[in-house]
């Protein structure tokens, strides 16, 4: 075992102890799902940041900037501005009308069986695709920490599942994470997210500080150095837009393709957050609408500061390390893996400031922070996916309307665990299919955020603000929006490096097509539902949800914490 | 309430129930009645007056960034100070615009919106007491 690995395991061990401690403090249902609704605004803001800033934000964006310069920074911008959508339209009404999950709000006006089933489907789709990227991030970290693992495991690990060869590192770390999350009672408690958010901010501040120290805290010379990095293909320097998607090269539907990609990406980034089940669940943990908006304010402050720091992480890796050396195993002509930009930057900075041991130490520390980040996000996603399935689908559809009878807590937890395991395995398989060198930020923004904006966002917005919206419309957007997105991504260029050169759908970012389709499906579904007079209750119920969403009348109260 | 009834296996967390009424149509009439009160209308129009222009503004401001990057690349690649160009400064400004808008919203919500919402809740409570 090398020093880096030992240090890594120590830091991860500390995180696990904290998680275990937090798990034991969770007893009742309200405590488990909604933390007793007693979380303060600033605590919830930190927890939202913890849930939100995943491998995509840390490893992914740093890598996109390190490999493509300025264009990667667009992800940081969009992922912060997204919170205005959440703050203005979603956070307070969700708190006022919701209970445990996204489906609680939508099914409030609608027929519970179809809507809960559809919401469970879209929640699992968002969570699995989100988790796929986390698995890639974790797998990449293992590849950098234990370079020989893939080769060592090869004799025992030569499995092809449904045409996809499993990746040993991703599978091993993915299965271990899932076992931990499932056996540990699936804790993604507020405290775990808070601790992790602080770790992550600390890691980012440290790296940014060291990058600036390297440049003598002179922004001018930092940017001079960035402008000195040139993209070989376009000849642009790294401060200039147009490297990730080259402008003016090809046209799609009569419009510049790069422009479409960037606008499409922007749509997914700023609309997707408002449809992420694991983020929306966080608003059910606070006592009232005021605390909900305060938690968004805290989250925006933290997340925004973090994303501004991606300038230092990403450009720092571009200038100090360079794309050619950002690989799992550094060798001449190695395969670059953009997810490893931040760890390689840490190693470089450690070596240059603290000598040889310093590089190993800082690499281990940043890898551990990234791993803790991934583990906490995986726990949050598992909670959202298994919650949607066991609470919304199993308890409220199967056991309430089909197989009558009391559901014991044990039964519900068992269903949740089985769901979690299946979603975990699905995401491991998807991760292997996409490959470990796919950028995790691009992947999350390109799949999970698009499903969230095409399927969940229309359903949520129309439930809250459109009187005529009904069950048919909700099911059409939840299921249709998810399926259209998944289909377009599947036939598009994809994110595997290198991308599919001859795709049936031209764009990597499919949001510009699938998000409008999601909204249109919601509207068409609603009118079809009206034609067959399927659902008259939905309109009656609108008055109630309208008043409750705006005023907080009859909202779920703070639970007695015994 | 419906949300409680549809979840028989979940013990209620002791929800502070909105006023109970007899039948479903009476329930709907109660909420619709509240919807038509002066207090509620004031709340909705106050929120709309802020949220609508603010949402339009941030969407326009945000999408200007990718649009200008694509349509006016030479302008965006112009260096302002050293090698810091317009594209980067515009991207950075998005953070401060977002923070500023959030601050405006929260100030307005903590004051005006909360006060108007409380007025609707008071009205609801008064009407409850007045009812037989």
XYZ file of C-alpha atoms in Angstrom:
694
model
C 0.000 0.000 0.000
C 1.274 3.415 -0.855
C 1.178 6.463 1.401
C -1.495 8.191 -0.672
C -3.859 5.261 -0.329
C -3.381 5.053 3.461
C -4.039 8.765 3.893
C -7.036 8.507 1.622
C -8.477 5.648 3.659
C -7.960 7.573 6.930
C -9.862 10.630 5.700
C -12.635 8.494 4.231
C -12.790 6.540 7.509
C -13.406 9.753 9.453
C -16.283 10.624 7.136
C -17.816 7.194 7.592
C -17.676 7.495 11.382
C -19.523 10.804 11.207
C -22.114 9.265 8.889
C -22.635 6.335 11.238
C -23.060 8.674 14.171
C -25.651 10.722 12.291
C -27.498 7.555 11.304
C -28.055 6.519 14.884
C -29.755 9.816 15.631
C -32.508 9.182 13.102
C -35.551 7.405 14.516
C -38.998 8.341 13.316
C -40.312 8.502 9.760
C -40.444 12.286 9.756
C -36.929 12.393 11.133
C -35.699 9.953 8.513
C -37.248 11.617 5.490
C -37.559 15.201 6.558
C -35.285 15.617 9.590
C -38.256 16.459 11.813
C -38.844 19.615 9.731
C -36.775 21.409 12.330
C -33.696 22.248 10.285
C -32.673 25.898 10.367
C -32.308 27.922 7.184
C -28.506 28.129 7.245
C -28.161 24.448 8.100
C -30.421 23.513 5.234
C -28.493 25.860 2.947
C -25.295 23.991 3.758
C -27.070 20.679 3.292
C -28.431 21.734 -0.112
C -24.893 22.700 -1.089
C -23.721 19.284 0.096
C -26.373 17.484 -1.910
C -25.813 19.665 -4.965
C -22.043 19.856 -5.264
C -21.265 16.395 -6.489
C -18.374 14.845 -8.377
C -19.717 16.848 -11.323
C -19.082 20.200 -9.666
C -15.698 19.345 -8.207
C -14.009 16.849 -10.508
C -16.156 17.502 -13.574
C -16.061 21.274 -13.981
C -12.387 21.511 -13.016
C -11.716 18.980 -15.779
C -13.850 20.735 -18.372
C -12.008 24.009 -17.735
C -8.629 22.274 -17.656
C -9.330 20.654 -21.045
C -11.429 23.315 -22.807
C -10.700 26.560 -21.003
C -13.436 29.170 -20.798
C -16.263 26.971 -22.126
C -16.043 24.744 -19.063
C -16.753 27.743 -16.856
C -20.230 27.980 -18.441
C -21.240 24.985 -16.328
C -20.357 26.895 -13.152
C -22.372 29.922 -14.248
C -25.485 27.947 -15.194
C -25.486 25.794 -12.089
C -25.584 28.868 -9.871
C -28.111 30.920 -11.866
C -30.348 27.821 -11.676
C -31.076 28.683 -8.065
C -33.011 31.769 -9.146
C -35.545 29.446 -10.778
C -35.680 27.481 -7.543
C -35.960 30.576 -5.349
C -38.538 32.477 -7.400
C -40.829 29.644 -8.415
C -40.283 26.407 -6.539
C -38.802 26.487 -3.032
C -41.582 28.113 -1.019
C -44.583 26.489 -2.732
C -42.861 23.104 -2.344
C -42.352 23.670 1.358
C -45.936 24.809 1.775
C -47.585 21.911 -0.020
C -45.189 18.983 0.218
C -44.531 16.287 2.707
C -41.752 13.832 1.863
C -41.300 13.584 -1.871
C -41.848 15.369 -5.157
C -44.811 13.123 -5.935
C -46.633 14.255 -2.794
C -46.986 17.700 -4.349
C -48.014 16.581 -7.835
C -50.382 13.829 -6.729
C -52.101 16.254 -4.406
C -54.339 17.464 -7.225
C -54.253 14.352 -9.365
C -55.190 10.688 -9.291
C -52.560 9.219 -7.028
C -51.995 5.865 -8.765
C -50.875 7.056 -12.217
C -49.115 10.184 -10.965
C -47.176 8.491 -8.182
C -46.129 5.716 -10.533
C -45.029 8.221 -13.177
C -43.151 10.362 -10.647
C -41.420 7.268 -9.258
C -40.297 6.463 -12.798
C -38.897 9.923 -13.549
C -37.251 10.150 -10.124
C -35.493 6.823 -10.646
C -34.444 7.962 -14.156
C -32.943 11.213 -12.852
C -31.277 9.531 -9.881
C -29.794 6.643 -11.865
C -28.308 8.930 -14.503
C -27.005 11.286 -11.827
C -25.525 8.340 -9.978
C -23.907 6.960 -13.113
C -21.717 10.066 -13.221
C -20.854 9.714 -9.519
C -19.782 6.105 -10.165
C -17.487 7.309 -12.964
C -16.023 9.933 -10.638
C -15.376 7.385 -7.900
C -13.960 4.884 -10.380
C -11.576 7.524 -11.763
C -10.357 8.314 -8.245
C -9.665 4.638 -7.562
C -7.742 4.405 -10.830
C -5.467 7.285 -9.764
C -5.010 5.968 -6.198
C -4.438 2.296 -7.048
C -3.095 2.366 -10.604
C -2.548 -1.379 -10.713
C -6.048 -2.334 -9.602
C -7.613 -2.698 -13.032
C -4.831 -4.963 -14.248
C -4.769 -6.940 -11.008
C -8.499 -7.556 -11.062
C -8.675 -8.427 -14.735
C -8.435 -12.234 -14.382
C -11.419 -12.314 -12.013
C -13.306 -9.484 -13.510
C -13.888 -10.158 -17.131
C -17.631 -9.819 -17.261
C -19.728 -8.554 -20.080
C -23.261 -7.657 -19.076
C -25.784 -6.934 -21.839
C -23.054 -6.094 -24.304
C -21.085 -3.857 -21.954
C -17.775 -4.849 -20.467
C -17.801 -3.912 -16.789
C -15.028 -1.639 -15.548
C -13.264 -3.278 -12.553
C -12.536 -0.057 -10.608
C -15.978 1.435 -11.132
C -17.729 -1.813 -10.264
C -15.682 -2.461 -7.144
C -16.000 1.023 -5.679
C -19.613 1.296 -6.835
C -20.637 -1.954 -5.149
C -18.769 -1.004 -1.943
C -20.500 2.382 -1.880
C -23.903 0.830 -2.409
C -23.338 -1.767 0.320
C -22.311 0.989 2.687
C -25.228 3.266 1.837
C -27.778 0.452 1.981
C -26.500 -1.318 5.104
C -25.920 1.959 6.918
C -29.610 2.743 6.834
C -29.268 4.916 3.741
C -28.291 7.971 5.602
C -28.044 11.145 3.644
C -28.956 13.085 6.696
C -28.635 16.793 6.853
C -25.558 16.533 9.063
C -23.696 14.314 6.633
C -24.321 16.820 3.845
C -23.256 19.720 6.082
C -19.982 18.058 7.093
C -19.269 17.151 3.500
C -20.064 20.649 2.202
C -17.551 22.079 4.686
C -14.887 19.531 3.590
C -15.472 20.369 -0.041
C -15.356 24.131 0.468
C -12.183 23.666 2.511
C -10.540 21.619 -0.232
C -11.479 24.149 -2.917
C -10.276 27.117 -0.850
C -6.959 25.369 -0.164
C -6.305 24.554 -3.814
C -7.365 28.031 -4.987
C -5.098 29.605 -2.393
C -2.126 27.532 -3.494
C -2.773 28.269 -7.179
C -2.839 31.984 -6.465
C 0.211 31.660 -4.214
C 2.004 30.121 -7.178
C 1.147 33.216 -9.231
C 2.105 35.563 -6.382
C -1.569 36.580 -5.997
C -1.245 38.410 -9.287
C -4.399 37.870 -11.350
C -2.749 39.540 -14.336
C -0.010 36.963 -14.521
C -2.486 34.133 -13.828
C -4.539 35.189 -16.851
C -1.406 35.784 -18.946
C -0.466 32.234 -18.201
C -3.980 30.961 -19.113
C -3.841 32.890 -22.389
C -0.535 31.131 -23.038
C -2.340 27.766 -23.179
C -3.532 27.168 -26.730
C -6.041 24.681 -28.049
C -4.295 22.698 -30.777
C -7.390 22.258 -32.952
C -8.890 25.761 -33.032
C -5.804 27.802 -32.204
C -7.808 29.697 -29.591
C -6.292 30.408 -26.216
C -7.917 29.108 -23.043
C -9.511 32.426 -22.030
C -11.590 32.414 -25.238
C -14.981 30.780 -25.844
C -15.313 28.278 -28.669
C -13.017 25.384 -27.741
C -15.521 22.854 -26.350
C -17.926 23.464 -29.240
C -16.226 25.258 -32.132
C -18.358 28.111 -33.474
C -19.009 28.531 -37.184
C -17.972 25.009 -38.237
C -21.163 23.074 -38.873
C -24.826 23.925 -39.097
C -27.796 22.026 -37.717
C -31.317 23.002 -38.835
C -29.824 26.142 -40.397
C -28.231 27.336 -37.149
C -24.628 27.172 -35.962
C -24.296 23.841 -34.160
C -21.982 25.146 -31.422
C -24.466 27.891 -30.606
C -27.284 25.346 -30.334
C -25.158 23.140 -28.070
C -24.368 26.027 -25.738
C -27.943 27.349 -25.543
C -29.236 23.811 -25.093
C -26.721 23.194 -22.321
C -27.736 26.479 -20.694
C -31.395 25.441 -20.673
C -30.642 22.160 -18.910
C -28.344 23.863 -16.403
C -30.724 26.582 -15.266
C -33.985 24.607 -15.458
C -32.825 21.200 -14.262
C -32.054 22.098 -10.664
C -35.696 23.001 -10.049
C -36.656 19.442 -11.001
C -34.048 17.446 -9.073
C -35.864 15.196 -6.597
C -32.999 15.000 -4.093
C -32.700 18.801 -3.960
C -36.451 19.426 -3.749
C -36.674 16.958 -0.847
C -34.442 19.308 1.126
C -37.181 21.930 1.251
C -39.367 19.576 3.272
C -36.864 19.637 6.127
C -37.357 23.275 7.123
C -40.134 24.659 9.350
C -41.655 27.215 6.961
C -41.439 29.154 3.693
C -39.192 31.790 5.219
C -36.649 29.151 6.206
C -36.955 27.644 2.721
C -35.976 30.918 1.061
C -33.238 31.530 3.571
C -31.800 28.122 2.856
C -31.699 28.983 -0.856
C -29.864 32.194 -0.009
C -27.238 30.294 1.984
C -26.916 27.667 -0.715
C -26.477 30.340 -3.400
C -23.745 32.039 -1.392
C -21.824 28.817 -0.842
C -22.381 27.250 -4.232
C -21.595 30.512 -6.034
C -18.342 30.965 -4.120
C -17.391 27.397 -4.881
C -18.122 27.806 -8.593
C -16.087 31.003 -8.790
C -13.215 28.983 -7.338
C -13.493 26.515 -10.254
C -11.665 29.298 -12.142
C -8.587 28.574 -10.037
C -9.016 24.789 -9.987
C -9.682 24.411 -13.707
C -7.368 27.051 -15.134
C -4.806 26.131 -12.492
C -4.775 22.545 -13.762
C -4.654 23.797 -17.376
C -1.634 26.027 -16.776
C 0.314 24.096 -14.141
C -0.352 20.481 -15.123
C -1.695 20.448 -18.684
C -4.106 18.097 -20.438
C -1.383 15.685 -21.591
C -0.457 14.830 -17.996
C -3.975 14.524 -16.562
C -4.269 10.738 -16.738
C -4.906 7.937 -14.272
C -1.340 6.772 -14.785
C 0.963 9.458 -16.072
C 3.088 8.278 -18.977
C 3.981 9.686 -22.368
C 0.867 9.586 -24.589
C -1.381 8.360 -21.755
C -5.162 8.624 -22.123
C -6.291 11.924 -20.568
C -9.159 11.694 -18.064
C -10.634 15.133 -17.401
C -12.161 13.956 -14.104
C -8.666 13.819 -12.633
C -7.719 17.465 -13.194
C -8.324 18.514 -9.575
C -6.427 15.553 -8.005
C -3.484 16.021 -10.407
C -3.469 19.750 -9.636
C -3.373 18.929 -5.908
C -0.434 16.600 -6.457
C 1.435 19.267 -8.434
C 0.808 21.970 -5.827
C 1.784 19.645 -2.974
C 5.044 18.760 -4.671
C 5.913 22.338 -5.519
C 5.143 23.785 -2.077
C 5.863 20.957 0.364
C 8.363 18.686 -1.406
C 7.830 15.140 -2.663
C 5.748 13.848 0.250
C 3.555 16.909 -0.050
C 2.278 15.842 -3.436
C 1.215 12.430 -2.169
C -0.414 13.991 0.857
C -2.371 16.653 -1.008
C -3.440 14.178 -3.691
C -4.720 11.835 -0.979
C -6.510 14.656 0.800
C -8.259 15.997 -2.322
C -9.126 12.497 -3.504
C -10.650 11.780 -0.097
C -12.641 15.014 -0.167
C -13.886 14.128 -3.644
C -14.730 10.614 -2.498
C -16.627 11.860 0.558
C -18.472 14.208 -1.778
C -19.437 11.355 -4.047
C -20.484 9.101 -1.181
C -22.734 11.796 0.312
C -24.326 12.543 -3.052
C -24.832 8.841 -3.752
C -26.543 8.556 -0.366
C -28.793 11.532 -1.197
C -29.664 10.116 -4.614
C -30.306 6.669 -3.153
C -32.645 8.230 -0.628
C -34.535 10.080 -3.371
C -34.771 7.079 -5.694
C -35.645 4.507 -3.066
C -37.996 6.990 -1.411
C -39.809 7.560 -4.677
C -40.116 3.871 -5.271
C -40.888 2.536 -1.797
C -42.912 5.485 -0.490
C -44.633 6.684 -3.661
C -44.976 3.560 -5.698
C -44.912 0.631 -3.299
C -46.691 2.001 -0.238
C -49.033 4.492 -1.889
C -49.831 2.634 -5.081
C -49.201 -1.076 -4.710
C -50.122 -1.572 -1.057
C -52.803 1.080 -0.764
C -54.695 0.528 -3.974
C -53.779 -2.900 -5.270
C -52.668 -5.204 -2.446
C -54.502 -3.881 0.547
C -53.149 -4.217 4.026
C -50.856 -2.630 6.539
C -47.293 -1.993 5.445
C -44.835 -2.547 8.240
C -41.824 -0.283 8.528
C -39.653 -3.336 7.944
C -41.361 -4.108 4.693
C -41.029 -0.517 3.502
C -37.338 -0.399 4.391
C -36.769 -3.730 2.643
C -38.391 -2.435 -0.544
C -36.322 0.747 -0.288
C -33.126 -1.297 0.045
C -33.916 -3.526 -2.898
C -34.698 -0.447 -5.013
C -31.449 1.178 -3.939
C -29.470 -1.921 -4.874
C -31.098 -2.124 -8.301
C -30.585 1.578 -9.036
C -26.960 1.221 -7.894
C -26.348 -1.742 -10.197
C -28.024 0.051 -13.092
C -25.829 3.098 -12.596
C -22.680 0.956 -12.391
C -23.629 -0.687 -15.664
C -24.371 2.677 -17.290
C -21.055 4.045 -16.008
C -19.166 1.163 -17.606
C -21.073 1.713 -20.845
C -20.142 5.401 -20.977
C -16.567 4.804 -19.810
C -14.357 6.250 -17.090
C -12.915 9.044 -19.238
C -16.298 10.665 -19.913
C -16.488 13.998 -18.135
C -18.845 13.705 -15.176
C -20.083 17.311 -15.291
C -20.990 17.082 -18.966
C -22.696 13.784 -18.260
C -24.785 15.050 -15.342
C -25.774 18.212 -17.224
C -26.458 16.218 -20.351
C -28.693 13.504 -18.933
C -29.904 13.959 -15.340
C -30.518 17.700 -15.637
C -32.301 17.331 -18.960
C -34.652 14.649 -17.627
C -35.315 16.822 -14.592
C -36.182 19.831 -16.770
C -38.152 17.976 -19.432
C -40.110 15.657 -17.131
C -40.282 17.006 -13.586
C -40.241 20.759 -14.099
C -43.346 20.996 -16.324
C -45.242 18.737 -13.919
C -44.253 20.799 -10.880
C -44.804 24.221 -12.437
C -48.175 23.332 -13.946
C -49.349 21.635 -10.744
C -48.634 24.818 -8.838
C -49.649 27.441 -11.369
C -52.001 26.056 -14.035
C -55.600 25.507 -13.051
C -56.535 23.196 -15.918
C -53.532 20.890 -15.520
C -54.619 17.331 -14.783
C -53.497 13.732 -14.341
C -53.068 13.082 -18.055
C -50.832 16.101 -18.468
C -48.744 15.174 -15.441
C -48.219 11.580 -16.569
C -47.465 12.693 -20.139
C -44.688 15.031 -19.037
C -43.234 12.794 -16.314
C -43.043 9.676 -18.460
C -42.864 11.256 -21.922
C -40.289 13.877 -20.978
C -38.044 11.201 -19.439
C -38.357 8.798 -22.350
C -37.812 11.425 -25.068
C -34.689 12.653 -23.294
C -33.267 9.172 -22.777
C -33.992 8.268 -26.399
C -32.389 11.418 -27.853
C -29.311 10.969 -25.660
C -29.066 7.315 -26.684
C -29.118 8.093 -30.419
C -27.000 11.275 -30.087
C -23.215 11.630 -30.020
C -23.065 10.754 -26.291
C -20.223 11.477 -23.885
C -17.974 8.505 -24.345
C -14.512 9.722 -25.336
C -14.231 9.833 -28.337
C -17.855 10.613 -29.171
C -19.947 8.758 -31.716
C -19.020 10.467 -34.986
C -22.174 9.552 -36.917
C -25.095 9.952 -34.555
C -28.764 9.816 -35.580
C -29.409 12.955 -33.509
C -26.857 15.748 -34.016
C -26.618 17.354 -30.547
C -24.866 16.182 -27.379
C -27.056 18.451 -25.287
C -30.598 17.463 -26.162
C -32.418 19.935 -23.900
C -33.262 22.422 -26.612
C -35.461 19.744 -28.177
C -36.577 17.590 -25.276
C -37.415 20.336 -22.748
C -39.980 22.013 -25.037
C -41.323 18.536 -25.851
C -41.800 17.888 -22.123
C -43.833 21.081 -21.748
C -45.840 20.404 -24.927
C -46.618 16.868 -23.720
C -47.895 18.284 -20.440
C -50.206 20.674 -22.311
C -51.399 18.194 -24.947
C -51.947 15.546 -22.270
C -54.029 17.986 -20.269
C -56.313 18.803 -23.204
C -56.676 15.126 -24.101
C -57.588 14.419 -20.491
C -60.198 17.139 -20.665
C -61.640 15.688 -23.859
C -62.279 12.348 -22.182
C -63.314 14.131 -18.983
C -60.903 11.937 -17.062
C -60.130 14.097 -14.122
C -62.476 16.753 -12.838
C -61.040 16.721 -9.341
C -57.752 18.267 -10.490
C -59.322 21.602 -11.288
C -61.315 21.708 -8.040
C -58.219 20.897 -6.076
C -56.289 23.674 -7.769
C -57.925 26.310 -5.588
C -56.667 24.532 -2.504
C -53.097 24.016 -3.687
C -53.017 27.590 -4.991
C -53.948 29.084 -1.617
C -51.776 26.676 0.330
C -48.700 27.141 -1.885
C -48.853 30.900 -1.592
C -49.748 31.253 2.074
C -48.537 28.147 3.868
C -52.031 27.492 5.253
C -52.242 23.958 6.598
C -48.593 23.216 5.838
C -46.895 20.264 7.469
C -45.740 21.457 10.871
C -42.520 21.026 12.771
C -42.591 17.518 14.203
C -42.149 16.837 17.890
C -38.634 15.574 18.218
C -38.806 13.150 21.073
C -57.732 16.163 4.106
C -57.011 14.284 0.963
C -53.293 14.033 1.467
C -53.808 12.314 4.788
C -56.550 10.036 3.516
C -54.500 8.876 0.596
C -51.806 7.658 2.913
C -53.483 5.380 5.397
C -50.377 3.455 6.286
C -48.352 6.537 7.126
C -48.946 7.842 10.604
C -49.706 11.526 10.361
C -47.039 13.710 11.848
C -49.794 15.556 13.643
C -50.374 17.957 10.798
C -51.771 21.278 11.803
C -54.811 20.593 9.737
C -56.283 23.215 7.544
C -59.908 23.701 8.547
C -61.930 20.529 8.121
C -65.170 20.715 6.262
C -67.866 18.208 5.521
C -67.807 17.239 1.869
C -65.366 17.578 -0.959
C -67.331 20.235 -2.793
C -67.671 22.285 0.405
C -63.903 21.956 0.798
C -63.303 23.235 -2.714
C -65.742 26.094 -2.156
C -63.853 27.070 0.987
C -60.520 27.287 -0.810
C -62.038 29.008 -3.820
C -63.607 31.524 -1.452
C -60.191 32.268 0.028
C -58.765 32.588 -3.457
C -61.225 35.373 -4.163
C -60.513 37.412 -1.049
C -58.919 40.816 -1.378
C -55.990 39.694 0.797
C -55.156 36.751 -1.426
C -55.412 38.802 -4.605
C -53.025 41.345 -3.138
C -50.524 38.624 -2.259
C -50.643 37.049 -5.713
C -50.342 40.333 -7.569
C -47.485 41.508 -5.325
C -45.564 38.289 -5.983
C -46.299 38.458 -9.678
C -45.140 42.063 -9.910
C -41.751 40.986 -8.615
C -41.305 37.430 -9.852
C -42.402 37.923 -13.457
C -40.047 40.780 -14.422
C -37.223 39.310 -12.325
C -37.564 35.915 -14.037
C -37.688 37.457 -17.511
C -34.658 39.582 -16.665
C -32.485 36.739 -15.390
C -33.419 34.465 -18.293
C -32.537 37.176 -20.823
C -29.339 38.126 -19.010
C -28.281 34.498 -18.716
C -28.961 33.460 -22.314
C -27.215 36.590 -23.623
C -23.979 34.929 -22.543
C -24.053 31.855 -24.823
C -25.759 33.863 -27.574
C -23.095 36.582 -27.604
C -20.327 33.988 -27.340
C -21.669 32.402 -30.499
C -22.883 35.419 -32.459
C -20.254 38.016 -31.565
C -17.136 35.979 -30.824
C -14.713 38.782 -31.637
C -16.435 41.192 -29.276
C -16.469 38.598 -26.497
C -12.800 37.718 -27.035
C -11.758 41.361 -26.610
C -9.334 41.737 -23.718
C -10.299 44.337 -21.114
C -7.492 44.202 -18.546
C -4.451 42.146 -19.446
C -5.813 38.846 -20.761
C -9.116 39.099 -18.884
C -11.668 39.368 -21.705
C -15.315 40.448 -21.965
C -16.488 36.821 -22.117
C -14.970 36.032 -18.715
C -16.126 39.271 -17.090
C -19.662 38.749 -18.412
C -19.672 35.177 -17.074
C -18.390 36.387 -13.705
C -21.031 39.132 -13.603
C -23.717 36.413 -13.743
C -22.769 35.355 -10.222
C -23.177 38.855 -8.836
C -26.407 39.481 -10.746
C -27.824 36.208 -9.385
C -26.808 37.095 -5.830
C -28.243 40.574 -6.173
C -31.583 39.340 -7.546
C -31.798 36.759 -4.771
C -31.139 39.468 -2.219
C -33.859 41.713 -3.692
C -36.309 38.832 -3.688
C -35.585 37.775 -0.125
C -35.880 41.334 1.151
C -39.224 41.718 -0.577
C -40.441 38.279 0.545
C -39.426 38.662 4.192
C -41.296 41.942 4.352
C -44.195 42.366 1.963
C -44.979 38.783 0.886
C -44.856 37.374 4.404
C -47.073 40.178 5.675
C -49.651 39.617 2.935
C -49.583 35.840 3.431
C -50.156 36.330 7.157
C -53.163 38.518 6.321
C -54.688 35.680 4.269
C -54.089 33.211 7.101
C -55.707 35.614 9.594
C -58.693 36.003 7.345
C -59.010 32.217 7.057
C -58.867 31.862 10.833
C -61.527 34.573 11.327
C -63.857 32.957 8.814
C -63.371 29.592 10.511
C -64.455 30.997 13.842
C -67.415 32.777 12.295
C -68.637 29.567 10.629
C -71.207 27.485 12.557
